């Protein structure tokens, strides 16, 4: 079946640095990808919708300049956490959907656990 | 706006028994989709089952079945013959439209299931 891969799975960085997380669809083209954030023992909260070739659509309360999203190709979306601080520590997970006509499941990446020291 | 409610933060079930995880939803849309995902401690999101709002039959996938009661706006997950490997967090989610590209999910708060010997 369709596979979505995320990298890195774990990252530890110093406060003030930027971290890039990649989300790739491995065997299908994803015109739309979604980025979620999950705090420990909590639900997934949608951060933004990443659209290939256009600007991402951010959910209310999500800082665009803090969480930069780039969807440069049909198989790759990246999330960059800029000037990371300890409160940005979280589990970030992406998902991708197959374009129109497919009403089944979304495919999720393995997730990336970010720890900011 | 869509809302998903999971009222059971934690559930215990004995191995080989069946268990029902509750999910209610609220939406003004006529066309929507309901999902259940399993999230083990590793963090990956595993798709379990999908129910479209216009599907007349309740969805089934192996040991998973969805008890869809549209008038009550509930979509409970039933896991039959529980196994130790079923211990995980379970999320109910809703997609608000079924047209192409509209796969943004709203998640419930999750139910932590523990299967005991």
mmCIF file of C-alpha atoms in Angstrom:
data_model
loop_
_atom_site.group_PDB
_atom_site.id
_atom_site.type_symbol
_atom_site.label_atom_id
_atom_site.label_comp_id
_atom_site.label_asym_id
_atom_site.label_seq_id
_atom_site.Cartn_x
_atom_site.Cartn_y
_atom_site.Cartn_z
ATOM 1 C CA UNK A 1 0.000 0.000 0.000
ATOM 2 C CA UNK A 2 0.856 3.667 -0.046
ATOM 3 C CA UNK A 3 3.678 4.687 2.255
ATOM 4 C CA UNK A 4 4.627 8.000 3.728
ATOM 5 C CA UNK A 5 8.075 8.382 5.199
ATOM 6 C CA UNK A 6 9.264 11.008 7.654
ATOM 7 C CA UNK A 7 12.801 11.956 8.517
ATOM 8 C CA UNK A 8 14.321 12.329 11.028
ATOM 9 C CA UNK A 9 12.398 10.210 13.493
ATOM 10 C CA UNK A 10 14.112 11.875 16.428
ATOM 11 C CA UNK A 11 15.997 15.124 16.677
ATOM 12 C CA UNK A 12 17.515 16.976 19.575
ATOM 13 C CA UNK A 13 18.629 20.542 19.049
ATOM 14 C CA UNK A 14 19.742 23.552 20.982
ATOM 15 C CA UNK A 15 17.449 26.452 21.629
ATOM 16 C CA UNK A 16 17.642 29.036 18.849
ATOM 17 C CA UNK A 17 18.518 26.639 16.062
ATOM 18 C CA UNK A 18 16.288 25.606 13.178
ATOM 19 C CA UNK A 19 15.209 22.071 12.439
ATOM 20 C CA UNK A 20 13.897 20.663 9.177
ATOM 21 C CA UNK A 21 11.605 17.646 9.010
ATOM 22 C CA UNK A 22 10.910 15.906 5.714
ATOM 23 C CA UNK A 23 7.765 14.095 4.680
ATOM 24 C CA UNK A 24 7.871 11.964 1.545
ATOM 25 C CA UNK A 25 5.223 9.980 -0.244
ATOM 26 C CA UNK A 26 7.081 6.932 -1.497
ATOM 27 C CA UNK A 27 4.830 5.348 -4.087
ATOM 28 C CA UNK A 28 2.233 7.930 -4.939
ATOM 29 C CA UNK A 29 2.011 11.603 -5.756
ATOM 30 C CA UNK A 30 0.547 13.727 -2.998
ATOM 31 C CA UNK A 31 -0.777 17.107 -4.053
ATOM 32 C CA UNK A 32 -1.776 17.746 -0.468
ATOM 33 C CA UNK A 33 0.064 16.929 2.724
ATOM 34 C CA UNK A 34 -0.879 17.749 6.285
ATOM 35 C CA UNK A 35 1.272 18.550 9.272
ATOM 36 C CA UNK A 36 0.083 17.691 12.765
ATOM 37 C CA UNK A 37 1.513 18.314 16.189
ATOM 38 C CA UNK A 38 0.958 16.041 19.149
ATOM 39 C CA UNK A 39 1.852 16.741 22.771
ATOM 40 C CA UNK A 40 2.340 13.771 25.121
ATOM 41 C CA UNK A 41 -0.876 11.890 25.803
ATOM 42 C CA UNK A 42 -2.877 14.351 23.740
ATOM 43 C CA UNK A 43 -4.586 14.323 20.388
ATOM 44 C CA UNK A 44 -3.212 15.355 17.032
ATOM 45 C CA UNK A 45 -3.715 19.001 16.217
ATOM 46 C CA UNK A 46 -3.587 20.076 12.611
ATOM 47 C CA UNK A 47 -0.993 22.767 12.062
ATOM 48 C CA UNK A 48 -1.178 23.371 8.347
ATOM 49 C CA UNK A 49 -2.141 22.022 4.959
ATOM 50 C CA UNK A 50 0.708 21.851 2.514
ATOM 51 C CA UNK A 51 -0.210 22.274 -1.150
ATOM 52 C CA UNK A 52 2.228 21.415 -3.904
ATOM 53 C CA UNK A 53 3.304 24.501 -5.769
ATOM 54 C CA UNK A 54 1.499 26.994 -3.568
ATOM 55 C CA UNK A 55 1.596 28.446 -0.099
ATOM 56 C CA UNK A 56 0.601 26.365 2.850
ATOM 57 C CA UNK A 57 -2.653 27.025 4.651
ATOM 58 C CA UNK A 58 -2.115 27.432 8.369
ATOM 59 C CA UNK A 59 -4.605 26.721 11.113
ATOM 60 C CA UNK A 60 -5.593 29.487 13.463
ATOM 61 C CA UNK A 61 -2.990 30.125 16.109
ATOM 62 C CA UNK A 62 -0.100 28.544 14.207
ATOM 63 C CA UNK A 63 2.729 30.960 13.503
ATOM 64 C CA UNK A 64 3.620 30.938 9.810
ATOM 65 C CA UNK A 65 7.057 32.396 10.380
ATOM 66 C CA UNK A 66 7.800 29.880 13.081
ATOM 67 C CA UNK A 67 6.735 26.786 11.192
ATOM 68 C CA UNK A 68 7.822 27.119 7.592
ATOM 69 C CA UNK A 69 6.281 24.645 5.192
ATOM 70 C CA UNK A 70 7.505 23.968 1.709
ATOM 71 C CA UNK A 71 5.885 21.544 -0.729
ATOM 72 C CA UNK A 72 8.245 21.750 -3.665
ATOM 73 C CA UNK A 73 7.306 18.526 -5.388
ATOM 74 C CA UNK A 74 4.490 15.997 -5.512
ATOM 75 C CA UNK A 75 6.390 13.673 -3.211
ATOM 76 C CA UNK A 76 8.039 15.961 -0.680
ATOM 77 C CA UNK A 77 6.887 18.431 1.929
ATOM 78 C CA UNK A 78 9.169 19.919 4.564
ATOM 79 C CA UNK A 79 8.435 21.531 7.903
ATOM 80 C CA UNK A 80 11.103 23.812 9.319
ATOM 81 C CA UNK A 81 10.846 24.852 12.941
ATOM 82 C CA UNK A 82 12.736 28.126 13.025
ATOM 83 C CA UNK A 83 14.548 29.427 16.086
ATOM 84 C CA UNK A 84 13.314 26.485 18.092
ATOM 85 C CA UNK A 85 12.596 26.849 21.798
ATOM 86 C CA UNK A 86 11.841 24.225 24.450
ATOM 87 C CA UNK A 87 8.092 24.826 24.093
ATOM 88 C CA UNK A 88 8.385 23.642 20.479
ATOM 89 C CA UNK A 89 9.356 20.196 21.737
ATOM 90 C CA UNK A 90 6.678 17.873 20.477
ATOM 91 C CA UNK A 91 5.838 14.990 18.183
ATOM 92 C CA UNK A 92 5.293 16.188 14.623
ATOM 93 C CA UNK A 93 3.556 13.907 12.172
ATOM 94 C CA UNK A 94 2.677 14.363 8.537
ATOM 95 C CA UNK A 95 0.051 12.745 6.393
ATOM 96 C CA UNK A 96 -0.705 12.606 2.720
ATOM 97 C CA UNK A 97 -3.755 11.839 0.665
ATOM 98 C CA UNK A 98 -4.103 10.400 -2.765
ATOM 99 C CA UNK A 99 -5.767 12.905 -5.088
ATOM 100 C CA UNK A 100 -9.420 13.101 -6.086
ATOM 101 C CA UNK A 101 -11.422 9.923 -6.352
ATOM 102 C CA UNK A 102 -9.888 8.134 -3.404
ATOM 103 C CA UNK A 103 -12.119 8.383 -0.360
ATOM 104 C CA UNK A 104 -10.234 6.006 1.822
ATOM 105 C CA UNK A 105 -7.642 6.550 4.443
ATOM 106 C CA UNK A 106 -4.957 9.128 4.814
ATOM 107 C CA UNK A 107 -1.426 7.798 5.051
ATOM 108 C CA UNK A 108 0.702 8.942 7.945
ATOM 109 C CA UNK A 109 4.427 9.208 8.324
ATOM 110 C CA UNK A 110 6.197 7.621 11.260
ATOM 111 C CA UNK A 111 6.408 10.934 13.092
ATOM 112 C CA UNK A 112 9.331 13.041 14.252
ATOM 113 C CA UNK A 113 10.034 13.639 17.903
ATOM 114 C CA UNK A 114 11.651 17.028 18.448
ATOM 115 C CA UNK A 115 13.378 17.879 21.695
ATOM 116 C CA UNK A 116 14.699 21.398 22.114
ATOM 117 C CA UNK A 117 17.199 21.834 24.907
ATOM 118 C CA UNK B 1 -16.878 23.247 12.642
ATOM 119 C CA UNK B 2 -16.490 19.564 13.225
ATOM 120 C CA UNK B 3 -16.071 18.080 16.648
ATOM 121 C CA UNK B 4 -15.132 14.570 17.707
ATOM 122 C CA UNK B 5 -15.725 13.375 21.264
ATOM 123 C CA UNK B 6 -14.170 10.319 22.829
ATOM 124 C CA UNK B 7 -15.378 10.065 26.408
ATOM 125 C CA UNK B 8 -13.237 7.124 27.504
ATOM 126 C CA UNK B 9 -9.692 8.237 28.304
ATOM 127 C CA UNK B 10 -8.758 4.652 29.207
ATOM 128 C CA UNK B 11 -10.205 1.179 28.779
ATOM 129 C CA UNK B 12 -9.183 -2.275 29.942
ATOM 130 C CA UNK B 13 -10.190 -5.518 28.284
ATOM 131 C CA UNK B 14 -9.210 -9.110 28.808
ATOM 132 C CA UNK B 15 -7.506 -10.972 26.041
ATOM 133 C CA UNK B 16 -9.928 -12.664 23.618
ATOM 134 C CA UNK B 17 -12.822 -10.481 24.749
ATOM 135 C CA UNK B 18 -14.532 -7.857 22.603
ATOM 136 C CA UNK B 19 -14.314 -4.160 23.423
ATOM 137 C CA UNK B 20 -16.192 -1.097 22.211
ATOM 138 C CA UNK B 21 -14.530 2.291 22.008
ATOM 139 C CA UNK B 22 -16.969 5.171 21.886
ATOM 140 C CA UNK B 23 -16.930 8.071 19.465
ATOM 141 C CA UNK B 24 -19.525 10.742 18.869
ATOM 142 C CA UNK B 25 -19.256 13.546 16.389
ATOM 143 C CA UNK B 26 -20.854 16.813 15.499
ATOM 144 C CA UNK B 27 -21.008 18.314 12.046
ATOM 145 C CA UNK B 28 -23.375 20.318 9.917
ATOM 146 C CA UNK B 29 -22.103 18.684 6.749
ATOM 147 C CA UNK B 30 -24.206 16.067 4.998
ATOM 148 C CA UNK B 31 -21.189 14.406 3.455
ATOM 149 C CA UNK B 32 -18.364 13.309 5.708
ATOM 150 C CA UNK B 33 -16.099 10.423 6.532
ATOM 151 C CA UNK B 34 -15.186 8.804 9.830
ATOM 152 C CA UNK B 35 -11.918 7.073 10.598
ATOM 153 C CA UNK B 36 -10.357 5.097 13.380
ATOM 154 C CA UNK B 37 -6.608 5.044 13.862
ATOM 155 C CA UNK B 38 -4.410 3.087 16.236
ATOM 156 C CA UNK B 39 -1.304 4.692 17.688
ATOM 157 C CA UNK B 40 1.084 2.354 19.510
ATOM 158 C CA UNK B 41 3.788 3.728 21.786
ATOM 159 C CA UNK B 42 6.103 4.058 18.780
ATOM 160 C CA UNK B 43 3.943 6.943 17.594
ATOM 161 C CA UNK B 44 2.974 5.806 14.107
ATOM 162 C CA UNK B 45 -0.658 6.217 13.107
ATOM 163 C CA UNK B 46 -2.146 2.991 11.797
ATOM 164 C CA UNK B 47 -5.357 3.189 9.797
ATOM 165 C CA UNK B 48 -7.972 0.729 11.000
ATOM 166 C CA UNK B 49 -11.322 1.424 9.403
ATOM 167 C CA UNK B 50 -13.315 3.995 7.457
ATOM 168 C CA UNK B 51 -17.040 4.797 7.245
ATOM 169 C CA UNK B 52 -18.562 7.199 4.761
ATOM 170 C CA UNK B 53 -21.653 9.102 5.800
ATOM 171 C CA UNK B 54 -23.619 7.688 2.889
ATOM 172 C CA UNK B 55 -22.479 4.104 3.378
ATOM 173 C CA UNK B 56 -25.491 1.992 4.202
ATOM 174 C CA UNK B 57 -23.582 -0.875 5.715
ATOM 175 C CA UNK B 58 -21.399 -0.685 8.785
ATOM 176 C CA UNK B 59 -17.734 -0.945 7.868
ATOM 177 C CA UNK B 60 -15.785 -4.041 8.837
ATOM 178 C CA UNK B 61 -12.069 -4.827 8.535
ATOM 179 C CA UNK B 62 -11.037 -8.146 10.015
ATOM 180 C CA UNK B 63 -11.455 -7.934 13.800
ATOM 181 C CA UNK B 64 -12.518 -4.298 13.571
ATOM 182 C CA UNK B 65 -16.048 -3.168 12.943
ATOM 183 C CA UNK B 66 -17.639 0.217 13.131
ATOM 184 C CA UNK B 67 -21.049 0.613 14.757
ATOM 185 C CA UNK B 68 -22.298 3.602 12.785
ATOM 186 C CA UNK B 69 -25.480 5.205 14.079
ATOM 187 C CA UNK B 70 -26.015 8.271 11.954
ATOM 188 C CA UNK B 71 -29.042 9.625 13.768
ATOM 189 C CA UNK B 72 -27.142 9.491 17.049
ATOM 190 C CA UNK B 73 -23.978 10.786 15.403
ATOM 191 C CA UNK B 74 -21.941 7.980 16.842
ATOM 192 C CA UNK B 75 -19.265 5.800 15.270
ATOM 193 C CA UNK B 76 -18.089 3.322 17.863
ATOM 194 C CA UNK B 77 -15.214 0.966 17.136
ATOM 195 C CA UNK B 78 -15.660 -2.667 18.092
ATOM 196 C CA UNK B 79 -12.580 -4.831 18.406
ATOM 197 C CA UNK B 80 -13.368 -8.513 18.625
ATOM 198 C CA UNK B 81 -11.124 -11.192 20.137
ATOM 199 C CA UNK B 82 -8.715 -8.682 21.677
ATOM 200 C CA UNK B 83 -5.015 -9.431 21.516
ATOM 201 C CA UNK B 84 -2.152 -8.130 23.624
ATOM 202 C CA UNK B 85 -0.887 -6.286 20.563
ATOM 203 C CA UNK B 86 -4.083 -4.255 20.494
ATOM 204 C CA UNK B 87 -2.869 -2.258 23.494
ATOM 205 C CA UNK B 88 -2.463 1.262 22.141
ATOM 206 C CA UNK B 89 -4.087 4.661 21.863
ATOM 207 C CA UNK B 90 -7.085 4.757 19.561
ATOM 208 C CA UNK B 91 -8.252 7.893 17.810
ATOM 209 C CA UNK B 92 -11.540 8.585 16.115
ATOM 210 C CA UNK B 93 -11.345 11.199 13.385
ATOM 211 C CA UNK B 94 -13.619 12.914 10.903
ATOM 212 C CA UNK B 95 -13.059 14.304 7.463
ATOM 213 C CA UNK B 96 -15.527 16.972 6.549
ATOM 214 C CA UNK B 97 -15.794 16.507 2.825
ATOM 215 C CA UNK B 98 -15.297 13.736 0.381
ATOM 216 C CA UNK B 99 -14.275 15.664 -2.672
ATOM 217 C CA UNK B 100 -10.755 15.534 -3.970
ATOM 218 C CA UNK B 101 -8.069 17.064 -1.781
ATOM 219 C CA UNK B 102 -10.389 17.451 1.170
ATOM 220 C CA UNK B 103 -8.748 15.036 3.542
ATOM 221 C CA UNK B 104 -8.195 17.262 6.532
ATOM 222 C CA UNK B 105 -8.972 15.314 9.682
ATOM 223 C CA UNK B 106 -10.305 16.433 13.027
ATOM 224 C CA UNK B 107 -9.254 14.051 15.798
ATOM 225 C CA UNK B 108 -10.831 13.094 19.075
ATOM 226 C CA UNK B 109 -8.830 13.062 22.292
ATOM 227 C CA UNK B 110 -8.210 9.344 22.080
ATOM 228 C CA UNK B 111 -8.806 6.260 24.206
ATOM 229 C CA UNK B 112 -5.904 4.341 25.718
ATOM 230 C CA UNK B 113 -6.715 0.637 25.473
ATOM 231 C CA UNK B 114 -4.927 -1.913 27.605
ATOM 232 C CA UNK B 115 -5.414 -5.606 26.888
ATOM 233 C CA UNK B 116 -4.770 -7.843 29.872
ATOM 234 C CA UNK B 117 -4.141 -11.559 30.186
#
